[in-house]
Coordinates of C-alpha atoms and ligand atoms in Angstrom, one line a residue:
X1 CA 7.4 -22.1 -18.1
X2 CA 7.3 -25.4 -20.2
X3 CA 4.6 -26.0 -22.8
X4 CA 2.6 -28.4 -20.6
X5 CA 2.9 -26.7 -17.5
X6 CA 0.4 -24.3 -17.8
X7 CA -1.8 -23.1 -18.2
X8 CA -2.5 -27.1 -17.7
X9 CA -3.3 -27.5 -14.1
X10 CA 0.2 -29.3 -12.5
X11 CA -2.2 -31.7 -10.8
X12 CA -3.8 -34.5 -11.6
X13 CA -5.1 -37.0 -8.8
X14 CA -7.6 -38.2 -6.1
X15 CA -6.8 -34.4 -4.4
X16 CA -10.4 -33.0 -3.7
X17 CA -9.8 -29.0 -6.2
X18 CA -13.0 -28.1 -5.9
X19 CA -16.1 -28.2 -3.4
X20 CA -19.3 -26.4 -5.0
X21 CA -22.2 -27.4 -2.7
X22 CA -22.6 -30.8 -1.2
X23 CA -20.2 -31.6 -4.1
X24 CA -16.6 -31.6 -4.8
X25 CA -14.0 -32.3 -7.7
X26 CA -11.2 -34.1 -7.9
X27 CA -8.1 -32.4 -9.9
X28 CA -8.3 -36.0 -12.0
X29 CA -12.1 -35.0 -12.5
X30 CA -11.4 -31.6 -13.2
X31 CA -8.7 -31.9 -15.8
X32 CA -11.3 -33.9 -17.9
X33 CA -13.9 -31.9 -17.8
X34 CA -10.8 -28.9 -19.5
X35 CA -10.1 -31.3 -21.9
X36 CA -13.5 -32.3 -22.9
X37 CA -14.9 -28.6 -23.1
X38 CA -11.2 -27.5 -24.8
X39 CA -12.3 -30.6 -27.2
X40 CA -15.7 -29.2 -28.0
X41 CA -14.6 -25.9 -28.2
X42 CA -11.7 -26.0 -30.9
X43 CA -15.4 -28.6 -32.8
X44 CA -13.4 -30.0 -35.1
X45 CA -10.0 -26.5 -35.5
X46 CA -6.4 -27.4 -34.1
X47 CA -6.7 -23.9 -32.1
X48 CA -8.8 -20.9 -31.1
X49 CA -6.6 -18.2 -32.0
X50 CA -6.8 -16.1 -30.0
X51 CA -11.3 -16.0 -30.5
X52 CA -12.8 -13.4 -27.2
X53 CA -15.3 -16.7 -25.8
X54 CA -17.2 -14.6 -22.7
X55 CA -18.4 -16.6 -20.3
X56 CA -21.6 -15.7 -17.8
X57 CA -21.0 -18.1 -14.6
X58 CA -20.2 -18.0 -10.7
X59 CA -17.7 -20.0 -9.0
X60 CA -18.3 -23.2 -9.6
X61 CA -16.9 -26.2 -11.8
X62 CA -18.1 -25.4 -14.8
X63 CA -16.5 -22.1 -14.6
X64 CA -13.5 -23.4 -14.3
X65 CA -14.1 -26.1 -16.3
X66 CA -14.8 -23.1 -19.1
X67 CA -11.1 -20.8 -18.7
X68 CA -9.6 -22.8 -18.7
X69 CA -10.9 -24.9 -22.0
X70 CA -10.7 -22.2 -23.2
X71 CA -7.2 -21.6 -21.9
X72 CA -6.0 -24.8 -23.6
X73 CA -8.1 -24.2 -26.9
X74 CA -6.0 -21.2 -27.5
X75 CA -9.2 -19.0 -26.8
X76 CA -9.1 -14.8 -24.6
X77 CA -10.8 -16.0 -22.2
X78 CA -13.6 -13.9 -20.9
X79 CA -15.3 -14.2 -18.2
X80 CA -18.0 -11.6 -17.0
X81 CA -19.9 -9.8 -13.8
X82 CA -22.3 -12.2 -13.6
X83 CA -23.9 -9.0 -12.3
X84 CA -23.9 -7.0 -14.7
X85 CA -26.5 -4.5 -16.3
X86 CA -27.5 -4.7 -20.0
X87 CA -26.0 -1.6 -20.8
X88 CA -21.9 -3.2 -19.8
X89 CA -22.1 -6.1 -21.1
X90 CA -23.2 -4.9 -24.1
X91 CA -20.1 -2.7 -23.8
X92 CA -17.5 -5.7 -22.7
X93 CA -18.6 -8.1 -26.3
X94 CA -19.4 -5.7 -29.0
X95 CA -15.6 -4.2 -27.5
X96 CA -14.1 -7.9 -27.0
X97 CA -15.5 -8.6 -31.0
X98 CA -17.5 -11.9 -28.6
X99 CA -18.3 -14.7 -30.9
X100 CA -18.8 -16.6 -27.5
X101 CA -20.7 -16.9 -25.1
X102 CA -21.0 -20.0 -22.9
X103 CA -23.7 -19.7 -19.5
X104 CA -25.9 -22.0 -18.4
X105 CA -29.7 -22.1 -16.7
X106 CA -30.8 -18.4 -16.2
X107 CA -27.7 -16.8 -16.6
X108 CA -28.8 -18.2 -20.8
X109 CA -32.0 -16.9 -20.1
X110 CA -31.3 -13.2 -19.2
X111 CA -28.7 -13.5 -21.9
X112 CA -30.2 -14.2 -25.4
X113 CA -31.3 -11.1 -26.5
X114 CA -28.4 -9.3 -26.3
X115 CA -27.0 -12.6 -27.9
X116 CA -29.2 -11.9 -30.5
X117 CA -29.4 -8.3 -31.4
X118 CA -25.5 -9.2 -31.1
X119 CA -24.7 -12.6 -33.5
X120 CA -23.5 -14.2 -30.5
X121 CA -23.3 -17.7 -30.6
X122 CA -25.0 -18.5 -26.9
X123 CA -24.3 -22.1 -26.2
X124 CA -24.3 -23.5 -22.4
X125 CA -21.2 -25.9 -21.2
X126 CA -23.1 -29.2 -21.7
X127 CA -23.5 -27.6 -25.5
X128 CA -19.5 -27.5 -25.5
X129 CA -18.6 -30.8 -23.7
X130 CA -17.3 -33.2 -26.0
X131 CA -17.1 -37.4 -25.3
X132 CA -13.9 -38.1 -25.8
X133 CA -10.7 -36.0 -25.1
X134 CA -8.9 -34.4 -28.9
X135 CA -5.0 -33.3 -29.9
X136 CA -4.9 -29.2 -27.8
X137 CA -2.9 -26.9 -29.2
X138 CA 0.3 -25.3 -27.9
X139 CA 0.0 -22.8 -26.1
X140 CA 3.2 -21.1 -26.1
X141 CA 3.2 -18.5 -22.6
X142 CA 3.7 -14.8 -25.6
X143 CA -0.2 -16.1 -26.3
X144 CA -2.8 -13.2 -25.3
X145 CA -5.1 -15.3 -22.6
X146 CA -7.3 -13.6 -20.2
X147 CA -9.8 -10.7 -20.9
X148 CA -10.5 -8.0 -17.7
X149 CA -12.9 -5.0 -17.9
X150 CA -11.1 -2.6 -15.3
X151 CA -12.8 1.1 -14.8
X152 CA -10.4 3.4 -15.3
X153 CA -10.3 7.5 -16.0
X154 CA -12.5 6.9 -19.1
X155 CA -16.3 6.6 -19.5
X156 CA -16.3 3.2 -20.6
X157 CA -14.0 -0.1 -19.4
X158 CA -11.6 -1.3 -21.0
X159 CA -10.5 -5.0 -21.9
X160 CA -7.5 -5.7 -19.9
X161 CA -5.5 -8.0 -22.3
X162 CA -2.9 -11.1 -20.0
X163 CA -0.9 -13.2 -22.0
X164 CA -0.4 -17.2 -20.4
X165 CA 3.3 -15.6 -19.1
X166 CA 1.2 -12.8 -17.8
X167 CA -1.5 -15.2 -15.4
X168 CA 2.2 -17.6 -14.8
X169 CA 4.2 -14.8 -13.4
X170 CA 0.9 -13.0 -11.8
X171 CA 0.2 -16.4 -9.8
X172 CA 4.0 -18.1 -9.2
X173 CA 4.9 -15.0 -7.5
X174 CA 2.0 -16.1 -4.3
X175 CA 2.4 -18.6 -4.2
X176 CA 6.5 -18.8 -3.2
X177 CA 5.6 -15.4 -1.5
X178 CA 2.5 -16.2 0.8
X179 CA 4.5 -20.2 0.7
X180 CA 1.5 -22.3 -0.6
X181 CA 0.9 -25.8 -0.1
X182 CA -0.8 -28.3 -1.4
X183 CA -2.7 -28.9 2.9
X184 CA -4.0 -25.3 2.2
X185 CA -7.6 -24.8 1.5
X186 CA -9.3 -21.4 1.3
X187 CA -12.8 -20.1 0.2
X188 CA -13.9 -18.6 -2.7
X189 CA -16.4 -16.1 -1.8
X190 CA -15.5 -12.8 -4.1
X191 CA -16.7 -12.5 -8.0
X192 CA -14.3 -13.6 -10.1
X193 CA -14.4 -11.4 -12.9
X194 CA -11.7 -10.3 -11.5
X195 CA -8.0 -10.7 -10.1
X196 CA -8.3 -11.3 -6.7
X197 CA -10.6 -14.5 -7.1
X198 CA -9.5 -15.4 -10.1
X199 CA -5.7 -15.0 -9.2
X200 CA -4.7 -14.9 -6.1
X201 CA -8.0 -17.1 -4.0
X202 CA -8.7 -19.5 -7.2
X203 CA -5.5 -20.2 -9.8
X204 CA -3.4 -19.9 -6.8
X205 CA -5.0 -22.7 -5.1
X206 CA -5.1 -24.6 -8.2
X207 CA -2.1 -24.1 -9.5
X208 CA -0.8 -26.0 -5.5
X209 CA -2.6 -28.1 -5.8
X210 CA -4.7 -26.6 -2.4
X211 CA -8.8 -27.5 -2.3
X212 CA -11.2 -24.1 -3.1
X213 CA -13.9 -24.1 -1.3
X214 CA -16.5 -22.1 -4.4
X215 CA -19.4 -20.2 -2.4
X216 CA -21.8 -18.4 -5.4
X217 CA -21.1 -15.1 -3.6
X218 CA -21.4 -13.8 0.0
X219 CA -22.4 -15.6 3.0
X220 CA -22.0 -15.1 6.0
X221 CA -23.2 -18.6 7.5
X222 CA -22.9 -20.0 5.0
X223 CA -19.1 -19.7 5.4
X224 CA -18.1 -18.4 9.2
X225 CA -19.6 -22.0 10.1
X226 CA -17.4 -24.1 8.3
X227 CA -14.9 -21.3 9.6
X228 CA -15.8 -22.4 13.0
X229 CA -16.0 -26.4 12.8
X230 CA -12.3 -25.2 11.5
X231 CA -12.4 -26.2 7.2
X232 CA -10.2 -23.9 6.2
X233 CA -6.4 -22.8 6.5
X234 CA -6.5 -19.2 4.7
X235 CA -8.8 -16.4 4.5
X236 CA -9.1 -13.9 1.8
X237 CA -10.8 -11.0 1.3
X238 CA -11.5 -7.4 0.8
X239 CA -11.7 -4.5 3.5
X240 CA -15.4 -4.8 3.4
X241 CA -15.7 -8.2 4.2
X242 CA -13.7 -7.9 7.3
X243 CA -16.1 -4.9 8.4
X244 CA -18.6 -7.1 7.6
X245 CA -18.0 -9.9 9.9
X246 CA -17.2 -7.7 12.5
X247 CA -21.2 -6.0 12.2
X248 CA -22.8 -9.9 11.6
X249 CA -20.6 -10.3 15.3
X250 CA -23.4 -7.4 16.2
X251 CA -26.2 -9.4 15.2
X252 CA -25.0 -12.8 17.0
X253 CA -24.9 -14.6 20.6
X254 CA -21.9 -13.7 22.3
X255 CA -20.2 -17.4 21.7
X256 CA -21.7 -17.3 18.7
X257 CA -18.2 -15.5 18.1
X258 CA -16.1 -16.9 19.9
X259 CA -16.8 -19.8 17.6
X260 CA -16.2 -18.1 14.8
X261 CA -13.4 -15.5 15.9
X262 CA -11.4 -19.1 17.2
X263 CA -12.2 -20.9 13.7
X264 CA -10.6 -18.2 12.7
X265 CA -7.0 -18.0 15.1
X266 CA -5.6 -21.0 13.8
X267 CA -5.4 -20.1 10.1
X268 CA -2.3 -19.7 8.9
X269 CA -2.7 -17.2 7.0
X270 CA -5.3 -13.9 6.7
X271 CA -5.1 -10.8 3.6
X272 CA -6.3 -7.8 2.9
X273 CA -6.8 -6.6 -0.4
X274 CA -8.0 -4.3 -3.1
X275 CA -8.5 -1.5 -1.1
X276 CA -7.0 0.1 1.7
X277 CA -6.9 -1.6 4.9
X278 CA -7.7 0.7 8.1
X279 CA -5.3 0.5 10.6
X280 CA -8.7 1.1 12.6
X281 CA -10.0 -2.6 11.1
X282 CA -6.0 -4.2 11.5
X283 CA -6.7 -4.2 14.8
X284 CA -10.3 -4.8 15.1
X285 CA -8.8 -7.8 13.7
X286 CA -6.3 -8.7 15.6
X287 CA -7.4 -8.4 19.2
X288 CA -10.8 -10.6 17.5
X289 CA -9.4 -12.9 15.6
X290 CA -5.4 -12.9 16.9
X291 CA -4.3 -12.7 13.0
X292 CA -2.8 -10.2 11.9
X293 CA -3.9 -9.3 8.6
X294 CA -1.5 -8.5 5.4
X295 CA -2.2 -6.6 3.0
X296 CA -1.4 -6.7 0.0
X297 CA -1.2 -4.1 -3.1
X298 CA -2.3 -4.4 -7.4
X299 CA -4.5 -3.8 -9.7
X300 CA -6.0 -5.5 -12.9
X301 CA -3.0 -4.9 -14.8
X302 CA -0.1 -6.3 -13.0
X303 CA -2.3 -8.6 -10.4
X304 CA -0.1 -8.6 -7.0
X305 CA 2.9 -5.8 -7.0
X306 CA 3.7 -5.2 -3.6
X307 CA 2.7 -7.3 -0.2
X308 CA 4.1 -8.1 3.2
X309 CA 5.9 -10.0 4.0
X310 CA 4.4 -14.0 4.9
X311 CA 7.5 -14.7 7.4
X312 CA 8.2 -11.1 9.2
X313 CA 6.4 -8.0 10.8
X314 CA 3.6 -6.7 8.4
X315 CA 3.2 -3.6 9.5
X316 CA -0.6 -1.6 9.7
X317 CA -1.5 0.6 6.8
X318 CA 0.7 -0.7 4.9
X319 CA 1.4 -2.7 2.0
X320 CA 5.1 -4.2 2.7
X321 CA 7.9 -4.4 -0.7
X322 CA 7.3 -5.3 -4.4
X323 CA 7.4 -9.3 -4.4
X324 CA 9.3 -12.1 -5.7
X325 CA 9.5 -10.8 -9.8
X326 CA 7.7 -7.6 -8.9
X327 CA 9.9 -4.4 -10.0
X328 CA 8.7 -1.5 -8.5
X329 CA 10.1 2.7 -8.4
X330 CA 8.0 5.5 -7.3
X331 CA 9.0 8.9 -10.0
X332 CA 7.7 12.2 -9.0
X333 CA 6.0 14.6 -11.0
X334 CA 8.7 15.3 -14.1
X335 CA 8.7 12.2 -14.1
X336 CA 12.1 11.8 -12.2
X337 CA 12.5 8.8 -9.6
X338 CA 12.4 9.2 -6.2
X339 CA 15.3 7.8 -4.1
X340 CA 14.1 9.2 -0.3
X341 CA 12.3 7.3 2.0
X342 CA 9.4 9.3 2.6
X343 CA 8.8 11.1 -0.4
X344 CA 5.7 10.4 -2.3
X345 CA 5.5 9.6 -5.7
X346 CA 3.7 7.8 -8.2
X347 CA 3.9 3.7 -8.4
X348 CA 5.6 2.2 -11.5
X349 CA 6.3 -1.5 -12.1
X350 CA 8.1 -4.2 -14.0
X351 CA 8.0 -7.4 -14.7
X352 CA 6.0 -10.8 -16.0
X353 CA 2.9 -9.9 -14.2
X354 CA 2.1 -7.0 -15.8
X355 CA -0.6 -6.9 -18.7
X356 CA 0.3 -7.0 -22.3
X357 CA -1.9 -4.1 -23.9
X358 CA -5.6 -2.5 -23.1
X359 CA -8.1 -4.6 -26.3
X360 CA -8.6 -2.1 -29.0
X361 CA -6.7 0.5 -28.1
X362 CA -3.5 1.2 -28.3
X363 CA -3.4 4.8 -27.5
X364 CA -4.2 3.6 -24.3
X365 CA -2.0 1.2 -23.6
X366 CA 0.8 3.8 -25.2
X367 CA -0.4 6.0 -22.7
X368 CA 0.2 4.1 -20.0
X369 CA 3.7 3.5 -19.8
X370 CA 6.6 5.3 -19.8
X371 CA 10.1 4.6 -20.3
X372 CA 8.8 1.0 -20.0
X373 CA 6.8 1.5 -16.8
X374 CA 3.9 0.7 -15.7
X375 CA 2.5 3.9 -14.5
X376 CA -0.5 3.1 -11.8
X377 CA -1.6 6.0 -10.7
X378 CA -1.6 5.5 -7.6
X379 CA 0.7 7.7 -5.7
X380 CA 3.2 5.7 -2.8
X381 CA 5.5 6.6 0.3
X382 CA 7.8 4.9 1.5
X383 CA 8.9 4.7 4.8
X384 CA 10.8 2.7 6.8
X385 CA 11.4 0.3 3.2
X386 CA 7.1 -0.1 3.9
X387 CA 5.4 1.3 1.4
X388 CA 2.5 3.2 1.6
X389 CA -0.4 3.6 -0.8
X390 CA -1.8 7.2 0.0
X391 CA -4.6 7.7 -2.9
X392 CA -5.2 7.8 -6.7
X393 CA -3.5 10.3 -9.1
X394 CA -7.6 11.2 -10.3
X395 CA -10.1 11.5 -8.0
X396 CA -12.3 9.8 -11.0
X397 CA -12.0 6.6 -9.6
X398 CA -13.3 5.1 -6.5
X399 CA -12.7 2.5 -5.0
X400 CA -16.4 0.8 -3.4
X401 CA -15.7 -3.0 -1.3
X402 CA -13.1 -3.6 -3.2
X403 CA -14.2 -2.2 -6.6
X404 CA -12.9 -0.1 -8.8
X405 CA -15.6 2.5 -10.2
X406 CA -15.2 4.8 -13.2
X407 CA -17.2 8.0 -11.9
X408 CA -17.1 9.7 -15.4
X409 CA -19.1 6.0 -16.1
X410 CA -21.6 6.2 -12.6
X411 CA -21.8 10.2 -14.3
X412 CA -22.8 9.6 -17.7
X413 CA -25.2 6.8 -16.9
X414 CA -27.4 9.8 -14.7
X415 CA -27.2 12.4 -17.4
X416 CA -30.1 10.1 -19.2
X417 CA -32.7 10.9 -17.2
X418 CA -35.1 13.4 -18.1
X419 CA -34.6 16.0 -14.9
X420 CA -30.6 15.8 -14.7
X421 CA -28.8 19.1 -16.0
X422 CA -25.8 18.1 -14.8
X423 CA -24.3 15.4 -12.2
X424 CA -20.5 15.3 -10.3
X425 CA -19.6 12.1 -8.4
X426 CA -17.2 11.2 -6.4
X427 CA -16.0 8.9 -4.0
X428 CA -16.8 9.9 0.4
X429 CA -15.0 8.0 3.5
X430 CA -16.8 4.9 4.4
X431 CA -16.5 2.6 7.3
X432 CA -18.5 0.1 5.6
X433 CA -17.6 0.1 1.5
X434 CA -14.1 2.5 1.7
X435 CA -15.6 5.2 -0.2
X436 CA -19.4 4.9 -0.8
X437 CA -20.1 6.8 -4.6
X438 CA -21.9 10.1 -3.9
X439 CA -23.5 11.9 -6.8
X440 CA -24.1 16.2 -7.1
X441 CA -26.6 16.3 -8.8
X442 CA -28.1 19.9 -10.9
X443 CA -32.1 19.8 -11.3
X444 CA -33.2 21.5 -15.3
X445 CA -35.8 24.3 -14.2
X446 CA -39.4 22.8 -12.5
X447 CA -38.6 18.9 -10.8
X448 CA -37.8 17.5 -8.8
X449 CA -36.3 14.3 -7.8
X450 CA -35.6 12.0 -5.3
X451 CA -33.4 10.0 -4.1
X452 CA -35.3 6.2 -3.8
X453 CA -36.7 7.6 -7.5
X454 CA -33.2 7.6 -9.5
X455 CA -32.4 4.1 -7.0
X456 CA -34.8 2.1 -9.2
X457 CA -34.0 4.3 -12.3
X458 CA -30.5 2.9 -12.2
X459 CA -31.8 -0.7 -11.9
X460 CA -30.5 -2.5 -14.1
X461 CA -28.5 0.6 -16.5
X462 CA -25.7 0.3 -14.0
X463 CA -24.9 -2.9 -11.4
X464 CA -26.1 -2.3 -8.8
X465 CA -22.7 -1.2 -6.6
X466 CA -22.4 1.0 -9.1
X467 CA -26.1 3.0 -8.0
X468 CA -24.8 5.7 -5.9
X469 CA -25.5 5.7 -1.7
X470 CA -26.6 9.3 -1.6
X471 CA -27.1 11.8 -4.1
X472 CA -27.1 16.3 -3.2
X473 CA -29.3 18.6 -4.9
X474 CA -27.4 22.5 -5.9
X475 CA -28.4 25.1 -8.0
X476 CA -25.1 25.1 -10.1
X477 CA -21.5 22.5 -9.8
X478 CA -18.5 24.4 -8.5
X479 CA -16.6 24.3 -11.6
X480 CA -12.4 26.4 -12.1
X481 CA -12.2 28.7 -15.4
X482 CA -12.3 26.0 -17.5
X483 CA -15.8 25.3 -17.3
X484 CA -14.2 22.1 -15.5
X485 CA -16.1 20.8 -12.7
X486 CA -13.9 20.7 -8.5
X487 CA -14.4 18.1 -7.4
X488 CA -12.4 18.7 -4.8
X489 CA -14.7 21.9 -4.4
X490 CA -17.8 19.1 -3.6
X491 CA -15.8 17.4 -1.2
X492 CA -15.6 20.8 0.7
X493 CA -19.7 20.8 0.7
X494 CA -19.3 17.7 2.6
Ligands
MCA501 C1 -22.8 -4.6 -2.4 N1 -22.7 -3.7 -3.0 C2 -22.5 -2.6 -3.2 C3 -21.0 -3.8 -2.9 N2 -21.6 -4.4 -2.9 N3 -21.9 -1.3 -2.9 C4 -21.2 -0.2 -2.8 N4 -20.3 -0.6 -3.2 C5 -20.1 -2.2 -2.9 N5 -18.6 -2.9 -2.8 C6 -24.7 -3.1 -2.8 C7 -25.5 -3.7 -3.5 O1 -25.2 -2.8 -4.6 C8 -27.0 -4.3 -2.7 O2 -27.4 -2.9 -3.0 C9 -26.3 -4.7 -1.6 O3 -25.4 -4.1 -1.2 C10 -26.1 -5.7 -1.7 O4 -25.3 -5.7 -2.0 P1 -24.4 -7.5 -1.5 O5 -24.8 -8.1 -3.1 O6 -25.5 -8.6 -1.3 O7 -23.8 -7.4 -1.5 P2 -22.0 -8.3 0.1 O8 -22.4 -9.1 -0.9 O9 -22.4 -8.0 1.3 O10 -21.1 -7.7 -1.7 C11 -19.8 -7.6 -0.9 C12 -19.0 -7.8 -0.6 C13 -19.3 -7.1 -2.3 C14 -19.4 -8.8 -1.5 C15 -17.9 -7.2 -0.3 O11 -18.6 -5.8 -2.7 C16 -17.7 -7.5 -3.4 O12 -17.4 -8.8 -3.0 N6 -17.1 -7.0 -3.4 C17 -15.2 -7.3 -3.7 C18 -15.5 -7.2 -4.8 C19 -13.6 -7.9 -6.0 O13 -13.1 -9.0 -5.7 N7 -13.2 -6.2 -6.2 C20 -11.5 -6.7 -6.2 C21 -11.3 -6.4 -8.0 P3 -29.4 -2.8 -3.0 O14 -29.1 -3.4 -0.7 O15 -29.4 -1.2 -2.4 O16 -29.1 -2.6 -3.4 S1 -9.3 -7.1 -7.9 C22 -8.6 -5.9 -7.6 O17 -9.1 -4.2 -6.7 C23 -6.5 -5.9 -7.4 C24 -6.3 -6.8 -8.7 C25 -6.8 -6.2 -6.4 O18 -5.8 -5.0 -5.6 O19 -7.2 -7.8 -5.4
AMP502 P1 -8.6 -3.0 -10.3 O1 -7.8 -2.3 -11.1 O2 -9.9 -2.9 -9.5 O3 -8.0 -3.8 -10.3 O4 -8.3 -2.4 -9.0 C1 -6.2 -2.4 -8.5 C2 -6.9 -0.5 -7.4 O5 -6.9 -1.0 -5.9 C3 -5.3 0.0 -7.8 O6 -5.2 0.8 -8.3 C4 -5.6 0.9 -6.2 O7 -5.4 1.8 -6.4 C5 -6.2 -0.3 -5.3 N1 -5.6 -1.1 -3.8 C6 -5.8 -2.0 -4.2 N2 -5.2 -2.5 -3.5 C7 -5.2 -1.8 -2.6 C8 -4.1 -1.7 -0.8 N3 -3.7 -2.6 0.1 N4 -4.5 -0.6 -0.6 C9 -4.5 0.5 -1.1 N5 -5.7 0.5 -2.8 C10 -5.6 -1.2 -3.3

């Protein structure tokens, strides 16, 4: 990695980098905007010296310019989920020590009170865009570059800090493994506060000199119209998106379905990840489109770790082998390496792709590593040379539609409800979402609670996708001798 190879975009020419609505932007245009934004952010300083700058915007030219502008000026970029509730944003901004926030239009309006309360300077992209470009600092690879929030087994999300070297490694391994070229065209409709959207799609696309077509959300009619028109040759999504596409096919004419499937057929690559792809879905997709889904496994802390091969057998229900530059090893409960095929163990990962630290949380960082290996908490077996994910070591982590949710975080919010005496949240198997959130609730004496009322109460207190999809009122939660709720017993109640 050379000094100017990252975070600078490698292409600086007339090829189209981004398409947004009916506008398109060349690499040259995107690069100029990034440099102007970086200059404006510096505002006369030599280097932002890892200032934490958050931004709150959907996938757009402004998003790309802001992310790269912060990188080039030496700051730490913190992209936030535009669907977050205020209480969640408060935690992100406070725990990361954010000093500046960039947001435009209605997004800026929605943040005004919170930023003022937290003494955070709130500006728009245009406010920081300098007219002229100044000299930008040299960024050594070991510098911190990005912080993403991830839910875990604690009740508040943690900031996962990556260096420029981490980001570079996460991108380049995928460019090599999945054979990205500048002829690729890919739609980006996933949220851009997570690795899947940021690294696998946007950053790989831009690094390869390809074209990334930006959507503010997963808009099925618009995206399928482009697919019918043959606009894309690569498609990456979470399993729920493939399920939703198949569900959509049930609502439209057969010849429309055929046209969409024929649009997928000639693509060079369809990828599924962020959650388990059921074998049934893998087979359905192949039957409909002829595409053999390439399933891979990753995590916010490591980017991508394991992947089925681009050339070679893509095995249903399996996530393949370690990516180039990534070391993976299964460990048993006594922390000994598992050497036999078919024996389950925790996946542990080493490599330049692994994050630096949890922000301001040395204890959590230390606890997540053992002998230099990052402990993922995911359990797998190796079968005929292919990893198969068997589940997670913690019942408190739920994967819903590709989002990682913390049961404890949701319980923490629900407990603030006046009528709720005790609550336990679990993930239940769900055909659309993979897992869906369910809350078991014990009520205070003499109270009643209807699902719709609780859902309304949750609005604004947590992101909508975290709100339980179902509740079950029970007399008392099952507990063990230590008084701890036994969630496995709750699963049995279903
Ligand atoms: C939306 N809803 C959900 C979810 N998404 N409920 C549960 N789980 C979800 N994931 C609910 C909304 O709250 C709303 O509920 C209703 O569904 C419709 O919302 P809408 O936004 O219109 O839904 P959608 O556009 O169809 O969204 C589904 C989605 C989205 C596109 C699959 O969830 C999504 O973008 N997921 C991907 C997340 C992602 O990128 N994860 C990668 C993390 P109501 O109607 O009741 O209000 S990175 C990662 O995991 C690692 C590194 C990796 O390996 O990639
Ligand atoms: P996140 O922290 O949001 O990046 O989520 C990472 C988690 O998603 C991993 O620890 C796994 O539990 C899960 N995950 C990602 N890809 C897959 C996959 N292909 N199959 C099963 N689980 C996956």
